PDB file of C-alpha atoms and ligand atoms in Angstrom:
ATOM      1  CA  ILE A   1       0.000   0.000   0.000  1.00 62.00           C
ATOM      2  CA  PRO A   2       1.591   3.301  -1.055  1.00 67.00           C
ATOM      3  CA  ARG A   3       2.304   5.708   1.765  1.00 71.00           C
ATOM      4  CA  LYS A   4       1.214   9.232   1.177  1.00 68.00           C
ATOM      5  CA  ARG A   5       3.617  10.753   3.656  1.00 70.00           C
ATOM      6  CA  PHE A   6       6.572   9.331   1.710  1.00 82.00           C
ATOM      7  CA  GLY A   7       5.296  10.776  -1.572  1.00 84.00           C
ATOM      8  CA  GLN A   8       4.860   7.310  -3.015  1.00 91.00           C
ATOM      9  CA  ASN A   9       3.579   7.308  -6.578  1.00 94.00           C
ATOM     10  CA  PHE A  10       4.964   4.246  -8.281  1.00 95.00           C
ATOM     11  CA  LEU A  11       5.801   4.390 -11.957  1.00 96.00           C
ATOM     12  CA  THR A  12       3.986   1.600 -13.772  1.00 96.00           C
ATOM     13  CA  ASP A  13       3.946   2.644 -17.450  1.00 98.00           C
ATOM     14  CA  GLN A  14       6.547   0.448 -19.183  1.00 97.00           C
ATOM     15  CA  ALA A  15       6.948   2.753 -22.180  1.00 98.00           C
ATOM     16  CA  VAL A  16       7.722   5.689 -19.894  1.00 98.00           C
ATOM     17  CA  LEU A  17      10.138   3.558 -17.865  1.00 98.00           C
ATOM     18  CA  TYR A  18      12.034   2.631 -21.029  1.00 98.00           C
ATOM     19  CA  ASP A  19      12.107   6.266 -22.163  1.00 98.00           C
ATOM     20  CA  ILE A  20      13.695   7.220 -18.849  1.00 98.00           C
ATOM     21  CA  ILE A  21      16.269   4.424 -18.993  1.00 98.00           C
ATOM     22  CA  ARG A  22      17.149   5.437 -22.557  1.00 98.00           C
ATOM     23  CA  ALA A  23      17.618   9.049 -21.431  1.00 98.00           C
ATOM     24  CA  ILE A  24      19.874   7.941 -18.559  1.00 98.00           C
ATOM     25  CA  ASP A  25      21.792   5.537 -20.834  1.00 98.00           C
ATOM     26  CA  PRO A  26      23.387   3.502 -18.002  1.00 98.00           C
ATOM     27  CA  GLN A  27      26.831   2.002 -18.748  1.00 97.00           C
ATOM     28  CA  PRO A  28      28.114  -1.170 -17.017  1.00 97.00           C
ATOM     29  CA  ASP A  29      30.849   0.516 -14.975  1.00 96.00           C
ATOM     30  CA  ASP A  30      28.927   3.647 -13.945  1.00 97.00           C
ATOM     31  CA  THR A  31      28.837   4.545 -10.279  1.00 98.00           C
ATOM     32  CA  MET A  32      25.172   5.397  -9.851  1.00 98.00           C
ATOM     33  CA  VAL A  33      22.834   6.147  -6.984  1.00 98.00           C
ATOM     34  CA  GLU A  34      19.051   6.029  -7.231  1.00 98.00           C
ATOM     35  CA  ILE A  35      17.028   8.071  -4.750  1.00 98.00           C
ATOM     36  CA  GLY A  36      13.686   6.545  -3.647  1.00 97.00           C
ATOM     37  CA  PRO A  37      13.727   3.219  -5.552  1.00 97.00           C
ATOM     38  CA  GLY A  38      10.339   2.218  -4.116  1.00 96.00           C
ATOM     39  CA  LEU A  39       9.167  -1.059  -5.665  1.00 96.00           C
ATOM     40  CA  ALA A  40      12.277  -1.100  -7.892  1.00 98.00           C
ATOM     41  CA  ALA A  41      10.603  -0.450 -11.259  1.00 97.00           C
ATOM     42  CA  MET A  42      13.556   1.675 -12.414  1.00 98.00           C
ATOM     43  CA  THR A  43      16.061  -0.182 -10.267  1.00 98.00           C
ATOM     44  CA  SER A  44      15.518  -3.489 -12.081  1.00 98.00           C
ATOM     45  CA  LEU A  45      15.864  -1.905 -15.504  1.00 98.00           C
ATOM     46  CA  LEU A  46      18.999   0.011 -14.484  1.00 98.00           C
ATOM     47  CA  LEU A  47      20.538  -3.233 -13.246  1.00 98.00           C
ATOM     48  CA  GLU A  48      20.063  -4.782 -16.682  1.00 98.00           C
ATOM     49  CA  SER A  49      22.949  -2.527 -17.749  1.00 98.00           C
ATOM     50  CA  LEU A  50      24.819  -1.667 -14.546  1.00 98.00           C
ATOM     51  CA  LYS A  51      27.089  -4.073 -12.718  1.00 97.00           C
ATOM     52  CA  HIS A  52      26.197  -2.396  -9.444  1.00 98.00           C
ATOM     53  CA  LEU A  53      23.835   0.269  -8.100  1.00 98.00           C
ATOM     54  CA  HIS A  54      23.394   2.217  -4.847  1.00 98.00           C
ATOM     55  CA  VAL A  55      19.913   3.172  -3.658  1.00 98.00           C
ATOM     56  CA  VAL A  56      18.724   5.429  -0.826  1.00 98.00           C
ATOM     57  CA  GLU A  57      15.248   4.572   0.503  1.00 97.00           C
ATOM     58  CA  LEU A  58      13.469   5.878   3.588  1.00 96.00           C
ATOM     59  CA  ASP A  59      10.598   3.396   3.884  1.00 96.00           C
ATOM     60  CA  ARG A  60      11.722   0.494   6.075  1.00 96.00           C
ATOM     61  CA  ASP A  61       9.342  -2.009   4.474  1.00 95.00           C
ATOM     62  CA  LEU A  62      10.583  -1.154   1.005  1.00 96.00           C
ATOM     63  CA  VAL A  63      14.192  -1.420   2.223  1.00 97.00           C
ATOM     64  CA  ALA A  64      13.503  -4.940   3.495  1.00 97.00           C
ATOM     65  CA  ARG A  65      11.914  -5.860   0.172  1.00 97.00           C
ATOM     66  CA  LEU A  66      14.884  -4.506  -1.812  1.00 98.00           C
ATOM     67  CA  ARG A  67      17.352  -6.420   0.379  1.00 98.00           C
ATOM     68  CA  LYS A  68      15.358  -9.598  -0.111  1.00 98.00           C
ATOM     69  CA  ASN A  69      15.002  -9.260  -3.884  1.00 98.00           C
ATOM     70  CA  PHE A  70      18.486  -8.141  -4.917  1.00 98.00           C
ATOM     71  CA  ALA A  71      21.927  -9.582  -4.179  1.00 98.00           C
ATOM     72  CA  PRO A  72      24.155  -7.221  -2.162  1.00 97.00           C
ATOM     73  CA  GLN A  73      26.866  -7.590  -4.807  1.00 97.00           C
ATOM     74  CA  ARG A  74      24.519  -5.879  -7.272  1.00 98.00           C
ATOM     75  CA  LEU A  75      22.558  -3.491  -5.071  1.00 98.00           C
ATOM     76  CA  THR A  76      23.743  -1.543  -2.026  1.00 98.00           C
ATOM     77  CA  VAL A  77      20.681  -0.387  -0.092  1.00 98.00           C
ATOM     78  CA  HIS A  78      21.204   2.667   2.109  1.00 98.00           C
ATOM     79  CA  GLU A  79      18.280   2.973   4.507  1.00 98.00           C
ATOM     80  CA  GLY A  80      17.553   6.582   5.407  1.00 97.00           C
ATOM     81  CA  ASP A  81      16.527  10.071   4.465  1.00 97.00           C
ATOM     82  CA  ALA A  82      18.057  11.279   1.171  1.00 98.00           C
ATOM     83  CA  LEU A  83      18.037  14.816   2.606  1.00 98.00           C
ATOM     84  CA  LYS A  84      20.554  13.711   5.239  1.00 98.00           C
ATOM     85  CA  PHE A  85      22.403  11.135   3.183  1.00 98.00           C
ATOM     86  CA  ASP A  86      26.105  11.801   2.654  1.00 98.00           C
ATOM     87  CA  PHE A  87      26.343  11.322  -1.119  1.00 98.00           C
ATOM     88  CA  ALA A  88      30.099  11.984  -0.939  1.00 97.00           C
ATOM     89  CA  SER A  89      30.389   8.659   0.919  1.00 97.00           C
ATOM     90  CA  ILE A  90      29.867   6.916  -2.431  1.00 97.00           C
ATOM     91  CA  VAL A  91      33.249   7.242  -4.056  1.00 93.00           C
ATOM     92  CA  PRO A  92      33.460   6.454  -7.772  1.00 93.00           C
ATOM     93  CA  ALA A  93      36.532   4.792  -9.247  1.00 86.00           C
ATOM     94  CA  ALA A  94      39.407   7.113 -10.115  1.00 86.00           C
ATOM     95  CA  ASP A  95      38.688   9.376 -13.134  1.00 87.00           C
ATOM     96  CA  ARG A  96      34.948   8.688 -12.805  1.00 93.00           C
ATOM     97  CA  LYS A  97      32.101  10.696 -11.372  1.00 97.00           C
ATOM     98  CA  LEU A  98      28.847   9.874  -9.630  1.00 98.00           C
ATOM     99  CA  ARG A  99      25.587   9.605 -11.559  1.00 98.00           C
ATOM    100  CA  VAL A 100      22.376  10.387  -9.629  1.00 98.00           C
ATOM    101  CA  VAL A 101      18.873   9.361 -10.707  1.00 98.00           C
ATOM    102  CA  GLY A 102      15.427   9.094  -9.180  1.00 98.00           C
ATOM    103  CA  ASN A 103      11.707   9.429  -9.399  1.00 96.00           C
ATOM    104  CA  LEU A 104      11.775  11.803  -6.480  1.00 93.00           C
ATOM    105  CA  PRO A 105       9.231  12.285  -3.733  1.00 90.00           C
ATOM    106  CA  TYR A 106       7.838  15.677  -4.812  1.00 89.00           C
ATOM    107  CA  ASN A 107       7.376  16.991  -1.285  1.00 90.00           C
ATOM    108  CA  ILE A 108      11.149  17.153  -0.756  1.00 93.00           C
ATOM    109  CA  SER A 109      12.360  18.016  -4.249  1.00 95.00           C
ATOM    110  CA  SER A 110      13.705  21.556  -3.659  1.00 95.00           C
ATOM    111  CA  PRO A 111      15.651  20.798  -0.464  1.00 97.00           C
ATOM    112  CA  LEU A 112      16.995  17.630  -2.068  1.00 98.00           C
ATOM    113  CA  LEU A 113      18.201  19.507  -5.167  1.00 98.00           C
ATOM    114  CA  PHE A 114      19.938  22.007  -2.877  1.00 96.00           C
ATOM    115  CA  HIS A 115      21.465  19.201  -0.776  1.00 97.00           C
ATOM    116  CA  LEU A 116      22.902  17.704  -3.971  1.00 98.00           C
ATOM    117  CA  THR A 117      24.513  20.995  -5.038  1.00 97.00           C
ATOM    118  CA  GLU A 118      27.072  20.318  -2.285  1.00 95.00           C
ATOM    119  CA  ILE A 119      28.541  17.435  -4.287  1.00 96.00           C
ATOM    120  CA  ALA A 120      28.072  18.945  -7.766  1.00 97.00           C
ATOM    121  CA  PRO A 121      31.836  18.849  -8.522  1.00 96.00           C
ATOM    122  CA  GLN A 122      31.859  15.068  -7.948  1.00 96.00           C
ATOM    123  CA  VAL A 123      28.799  14.466 -10.139  1.00 98.00           C
ATOM    124  CA  GLN A 124      28.676  13.495 -13.819  1.00 98.00           C
ATOM    125  CA  ASP A 125      24.941  14.043 -14.257  1.00 98.00           C
ATOM    126  CA  GLN A 126      21.521  13.822 -12.566  1.00 98.00           C
ATOM    127  CA  HIS A 127      18.245  12.598 -14.100  1.00 98.00           C
ATOM    128  CA  PHE A 128      15.096  13.172 -12.083  1.00 98.00           C
ATOM    129  CA  MET A 129      11.366  12.830 -12.368  1.00 98.00           C
ATOM    130  CA  LEU A 130       9.864  15.908 -10.783  1.00 98.00           C
ATOM    131  CA  GLN A 131       6.675  17.891 -10.817  1.00 97.00           C
ATOM    132  CA  LYS A 132       6.527  19.495 -14.276  1.00 98.00           C
ATOM    133  CA  GLU A 133       5.901  22.896 -12.725  1.00 97.00           C
ATOM    134  CA  VAL A 134       9.136  22.571 -10.700  1.00 97.00           C
ATOM    135  CA  VAL A 135      11.167  21.588 -13.769  1.00 98.00           C
ATOM    136  CA  GLU A 136       9.741  24.592 -15.599  1.00 98.00           C
ATOM    137  CA  ARG A 137      10.954  26.844 -12.802  1.00 98.00           C
ATOM    138  CA  MET A 138      14.391  25.191 -12.863  1.00 98.00           C
ATOM    139  CA  VAL A 139      14.934  25.803 -16.586  1.00 98.00           C
ATOM    140  CA  ALA A 140      13.112  29.173 -16.849  1.00 98.00           C
ATOM    141  CA  GLU A 141      14.963  31.999 -18.545  1.00 97.00           C
ATOM    142  CA  PRO A 142      15.066  35.626 -17.418  1.00 97.00           C
ATOM    143  CA  GLY A 143      11.910  37.436 -18.439  1.00 94.00           C
ATOM    144  CA  SER A 144       9.687  34.413 -17.968  1.00 95.00           C
ATOM    145  CA  LYS A 145       7.037  34.328 -15.243  1.00 93.00           C
ATOM    146  CA  THR A 146       8.467  31.201 -13.645  1.00 96.00           C
ATOM    147  CA  TYR A 147      12.044  32.552 -13.424  1.00 97.00           C
ATOM    148  CA  GLY A 148      12.978  32.855  -9.764  1.00 96.00           C
ATOM    149  CA  ARG A 149      15.171  31.655  -6.920  1.00 96.00           C
ATOM    150  CA  LEU A 150      15.215  28.018  -8.053  1.00 97.00           C
ATOM    151  CA  SER A 151      16.170  29.022 -11.620  1.00 98.00           C
ATOM    152  CA  VAL A 152      19.040  31.272 -10.565  1.00 98.00           C
ATOM    153  CA  MET A 153      20.493  29.043  -7.836  1.00 98.00           C
ATOM    154  CA  LEU A 154      20.431  25.907  -9.999  1.00 98.00           C
ATOM    155  CA  GLN A 155      21.400  27.517 -13.320  1.00 98.00           C
ATOM    156  CA  TRP A 156      24.464  28.886 -11.542  1.00 98.00           C
ATOM    157  CA  ARG A 157      25.669  25.286 -11.076  1.00 98.00           C
ATOM    158  CA  TYR A 158      23.995  23.120 -13.740  1.00 98.00           C
ATOM    159  CA  HIS A 159      23.109  22.960 -17.396  1.00 98.00           C
ATOM    160  CA  MET A 160      19.522  21.718 -17.344  1.00 98.00           C
ATOM    161  CA  ASP A 161      17.051  20.366 -19.875  1.00 98.00           C
ATOM    162  CA  LEU A 162      13.428  19.319 -19.582  1.00 98.00           C
ATOM    163  CA  LEU A 163      13.553  16.051 -21.566  1.00 98.00           C
ATOM    164  CA  PHE A 164       9.896  15.015 -21.623  1.00 98.00           C
ATOM    165  CA  VAL A 165       6.589  15.317 -19.816  1.00 98.00           C
ATOM    166  CA  VAL A 166       4.975  12.355 -18.032  1.00 98.00           C
ATOM    167  CA  PRO A 167       1.201  12.290 -17.412  1.00 97.00           C
ATOM    168  CA  PRO A 168      -0.367  11.240 -14.074  1.00 97.00           C
ATOM    169  CA  THR A 169      -1.679   8.031 -15.703  1.00 97.00           C
ATOM    170  CA  ALA A 170       1.873   6.629 -15.805  1.00 97.00           C
ATOM    171  CA  PHE A 171       1.788   6.190 -12.000  1.00 97.00           C
ATOM    172  CA  ASP A 172      -0.029   4.175  -9.377  1.00 94.00           C
ATOM    173  CA  PRO A 173      -1.586   5.988  -7.603  1.00 94.00           C
ATOM    174  CA  PRO A 174      -1.661   8.872 -10.118  1.00 95.00           C
ATOM    175  CA  PRO A 175      -0.321  12.141  -8.711  1.00 94.00           C
ATOM    176  CA  LYS A 176      -2.507  15.251  -9.067  1.00 94.00           C
ATOM    177  CA  VAL A 177       0.002  17.004 -11.348  1.00 96.00           C
ATOM    178  CA  ASP A 178       1.963  16.460 -14.530  1.00 97.00           C
ATOM    179  CA  SER A 179       5.554  15.314 -14.119  1.00 98.00           C
ATOM    180  CA  ALA A 180       8.671  15.811 -16.222  1.00 98.00           C
ATOM    181  CA  ILE A 181      12.119  14.330 -16.610  1.00 98.00           C
ATOM    182  CA  VAL A 182      14.971  16.774 -16.139  1.00 98.00           C
ATOM    183  CA  ARG A 183      18.651  16.268 -16.977  1.00 98.00           C
ATOM    184  CA  MET A 184      21.151  18.255 -14.901  1.00 98.00           C
ATOM    185  CA  ILE A 185      24.844  18.426 -15.792  1.00 98.00           C
ATOM    186  CA  PRO A 186      27.124  20.272 -13.358  1.00 98.00           C
ATOM    187  CA  ILE A 187      28.941  23.246 -14.874  1.00 98.00           C
ATOM    188  CA  ALA A 188      32.698  22.662 -14.644  1.00 95.00           C
ATOM    189  CA  GLN A 189      33.487  26.224 -13.573  1.00 95.00           C
ATOM    190  CA  PRO A 190      30.482  28.065 -12.172  1.00 96.00           C
ATOM    191  CA  LEU A 191      30.885  31.871 -11.988  1.00 97.00           C
ATOM    192  CA  ALA A 192      32.966  32.584  -8.878  1.00 97.00           C
ATOM    193  CA  CYS A 193      30.620  33.422  -6.031  1.00 96.00           C
ATOM    194  CA  ASP A 194      29.802  32.463  -2.448  1.00 96.00           C
ATOM    195  CA  ALA A 195      26.699  30.235  -2.462  1.00 95.00           C
ATOM    196  CA  GLY A 196      25.377  31.724   0.789  1.00 95.00           C
ATOM    197  CA  LYS A 197      25.650  35.290  -0.491  1.00 97.00           C
ATOM    198  CA  LEU A 198      24.000  34.450  -3.803  1.00 97.00           C
ATOM    199  CA  GLU A 199      21.180  32.756  -1.931  1.00 96.00           C
ATOM    200  CA  GLN A 200      20.737  35.838   0.295  1.00 96.00           C
ATOM    201  CA  VAL A 201      20.588  38.230  -2.669  1.00 97.00           C
ATOM    202  CA  VAL A 202      18.295  36.069  -4.765  1.00 97.00           C
ATOM    203  CA  THR A 203      15.909  35.358  -1.889  1.00 96.00           C
ATOM    204  CA  LYS A 204      15.614  39.076  -1.161  1.00 95.00           C
ATOM    205  CA  ALA A 205      15.296  40.021  -4.832  1.00 96.00           C
ATOM    206  CA  PHE A 206      12.406  37.627  -5.422  1.00 95.00           C
ATOM    207  CA  SER A 207      10.604  38.314  -2.150  1.00 91.00           C
ATOM    208  CA  GLN A 208       8.500  40.981  -3.887  1.00 87.00           C
ATOM    209  CA  ARG A 209       8.317  39.977  -7.522  1.00 81.00           C
ATOM    210  CA  ARG A 210       6.140  42.863  -8.616  1.00 86.00           C
ATOM    211  CA  LYS A 211       8.447  45.609  -7.424  1.00 93.00           C
ATOM    212  CA  VAL A 212      11.489  46.840  -9.328  1.00 95.00           C
ATOM    213  CA  ILE A 213      14.812  45.354  -8.243  1.00 96.00           C
ATOM    214  CA  ARG A 214      15.968  48.611  -6.615  1.00 95.00           C
ATOM    215  CA  ASN A 215      13.070  48.446  -4.158  1.00 95.00           C
ATOM    216  CA  CYS A 216      13.359  44.686  -3.633  1.00 94.00           C
ATOM    217  CA  VAL A 217      16.974  44.904  -2.470  1.00 95.00           C
ATOM    218  CA  ALA A 218      16.717  48.288  -0.722  1.00 93.00           C
ATOM    219  CA  GLY A 219      18.681  48.102   2.537  1.00 91.00           C
ATOM    220  CA  MET A 220      21.045  45.557   0.994  1.00 94.00           C
ATOM    221  CA  PHE A 221      22.256  47.598  -1.994  1.00 95.00           C
ATOM    222  CA  THR A 222      22.201  51.255  -3.003  1.00 94.00           C
ATOM    223  CA  GLU A 223      21.190  52.305  -6.486  1.00 94.00           C
ATOM    224  CA  ASN A 224      24.899  52.869  -7.209  1.00 94.00           C
ATOM    225  CA  ASP A 225      25.740  49.298  -6.143  1.00 93.00           C
ATOM    226  CA  LEU A 226      23.198  48.087  -8.691  1.00 95.00           C
ATOM    227  CA  ILE A 227      24.606  50.259 -11.447  1.00 95.00           C
ATOM    228  CA  ASP A 228      28.151  49.122 -10.597  1.00 93.00           C
ATOM    229  CA  ALA A 229      27.025  45.500 -10.931  1.00 92.00           C
ATOM    230  CA  GLY A 230      25.506  46.289 -14.324  1.00 94.00           C
ATOM    231  CA  VAL A 231      21.935  45.938 -13.061  1.00 95.00           C
ATOM    232  CA  ASP A 232      19.243  48.286 -14.370  1.00 96.00           C
ATOM    233  CA  PRO A 233      17.581  49.444 -11.086  1.00 96.00           C
ATOM    234  CA  GLN A 234      14.205  49.739 -12.840  1.00 95.00           C
ATOM    235  CA  LEU A 235      14.023  46.067 -13.871  1.00 95.00           C
ATOM    236  CA  ARG A 236      11.711  43.586 -12.214  1.00 95.00           C
ATOM    237  CA  PRO A 237      13.751  40.850 -10.466  1.00 96.00           C
ATOM    238  CA  GLU A 238      12.526  38.276 -12.997  1.00 96.00           C
ATOM    239  CA  ALA A 239      14.331  40.172 -15.777  1.00 96.00           C
ATOM    240  CA  VAL A 240      17.734  40.132 -14.047  1.00 97.00           C
ATOM    241  CA  PRO A 241      20.098  37.512 -15.525  1.00 97.00           C
ATOM    242  CA  LEU A 242      22.262  35.147 -13.468  1.00 97.00           C
ATOM    243  CA  GLU A 243      25.549  36.998 -14.133  1.00 97.00           C
ATOM    244  CA  GLN A 244      24.099  40.174 -12.638  1.00 97.00           C
ATOM    245  CA  PHE A 245      22.887  38.393  -9.505  1.00 97.00           C
ATOM    246  CA  VAL A 246      26.398  36.970  -9.155  1.00 97.00           C
ATOM    247  CA  GLY A 247      27.816  40.474  -9.570  1.00 96.00           C
ATOM    248  CA  LEU A 248      25.556  41.718  -6.780  1.00 96.00           C
ATOM    249  CA  ALA A 249      26.389  38.784  -4.489  1.00 97.00           C
ATOM    250  CA  ASN A 250      30.098  39.497  -4.951  1.00 95.00           C
ATOM    251  CA  ARG A 251      29.441  43.047  -3.783  1.00 94.00           C
ATOM    252  CA  LEU A 252      27.667  41.953  -0.614  1.00 91.00           C
ATOM    253  CA  GLY A 253      29.606  42.850   2.535  1.00 79.00           C
ATOM    254  CA  LEU A 254      32.241  44.863   0.649  1.00 71.00           C
TER     255      LEU A 254
HETATM  256  N1  LIG B   1      11.244   4.997  -7.872  1.00 96.72           N
HETATM  257  C1  LIG B   1       9.940   4.413  -7.593  1.00 96.72           C
HETATM  258  C2  LIG B   1       9.109   4.424  -8.858  1.00 96.72           C
HETATM  259  O1  LIG B   1       9.497   5.103  -9.801  1.00 96.72           O
HETATM  260  O2  LIG B   1       8.089   3.725  -8.901  1.00 96.72           O
HETATM  261  C3  LIG B   1       9.241   5.160  -6.452  1.00 96.72           C
HETATM  262  C4  LIG B   1       9.038   6.631  -6.604  1.00 96.72           C
HETATM  263  S1  LIG B   1       8.074   7.400  -5.318  1.00 96.72           S
HETATM  264  C5  LIG B   1       7.579   8.887  -6.177  1.00 96.72           C
HETATM  265  C6  LIG B   1       9.248   8.059  -4.187  1.00 96.72           C
HETATM  266  C7  LIG B   1      10.075   7.056  -3.383  1.00 96.72           C
HETATM  267  O3  LIG B   1      10.962   7.772  -2.499  1.00 96.72           O
HETATM  268  C8  LIG B   1       9.283   6.139  -2.490  1.00 96.72           C
HETATM  269  O4  LIG B   1       9.803   4.831  -2.585  1.00 96.72           O
HETATM  270  C9  LIG B   1       9.481   6.697  -1.074  1.00 96.72           C
HETATM  271  O5  LIG B   1       9.388   5.719  -0.059  1.00 96.72           O
HETATM  272  C10 LIG B   1      10.881   7.242  -1.171  1.00 96.72           C
HETATM  273  N2  LIG B   1      11.178   8.382  -0.267  1.00 96.72           N
HETATM  274  C11 LIG B   1      10.321   9.311   0.223  1.00 96.72           C
HETATM  275  N3  LIG B   1      10.964  10.215   0.967  1.00 96.72           N
HETATM  276  C12 LIG B   1      12.266   9.863   0.949  1.00 96.72           C
HETATM  277  C13 LIG B   1      13.442  10.393   1.550  1.00 96.72           C
HETATM  278  N4  LIG B   1      13.394  11.493   2.307  1.00 96.72           N
HETATM  279  N5  LIG B   1      14.622   9.767   1.323  1.00 96.72           N
HETATM  280  C14 LIG B   1      14.684   8.651   0.553  1.00 96.72           C
HETATM  281  N6  LIG B   1      13.609   8.100  -0.037  1.00 96.72           N
HETATM  282  C15 LIG B   1      12.415   8.683   0.168  1.00 96.72           C
END
């Protein structure tokens, strides 16, 4: 019986499952971790290509099931909360990086994406099923209505693509919303900036979307600070590109 509190919507549509596996394109020697394997619909298909896979699952009953159904040589089951899991504890072979996949529990998707930014330099790529609306915010460009904190903070560190949309009917039970598959590839050299400062600036800037940026960040920056960072003080925050937010963050506390 699926548990609502764990965000359990199990993927049952075989065609969609194969589309996801094809997008991930698992290779035998990859070091991969799947978040929230659930009943192992993706897990089994991934293991058709991979020699070995790590999974992180919170639900104790599902953990027991996974341990019973898969040999430990093939599947390492980490029981626990992905939000607290130390992904750096999975060390890929020399000259390789970690691959992260999952049909994520939607109630924890933002904090989980932020938790994973901590290991971005050790990651090759991430493929996730998320709420379509969240993926749209992740990939939104300046000027679009959905461009905001999530867009700026994640676009600073990742190239991201919405690969395809998945309807509620692909799941059991069906979620209330459309889903989408996103591919995230860490940027080798993100613009130099302190993550905490960028977060502070972006959070403040988007706290009042309908005001112009000068008013949103009043108290944090003067109009001259904005001009020095190349920001037009009259713009709405959703029109300010990433580089300019980085410029502002690098001015914070000077
Ligand atoms: N991957 C399976 C599928 O595609 O059918 C299940 C996906 S279901 C949307 C989310 C899974 O994540 C469930 O198995 C749930 O128990 C697990 N989960 C929920 N919260 C979690 C957390 N904080 N850490 C790890 N796993 C979690």
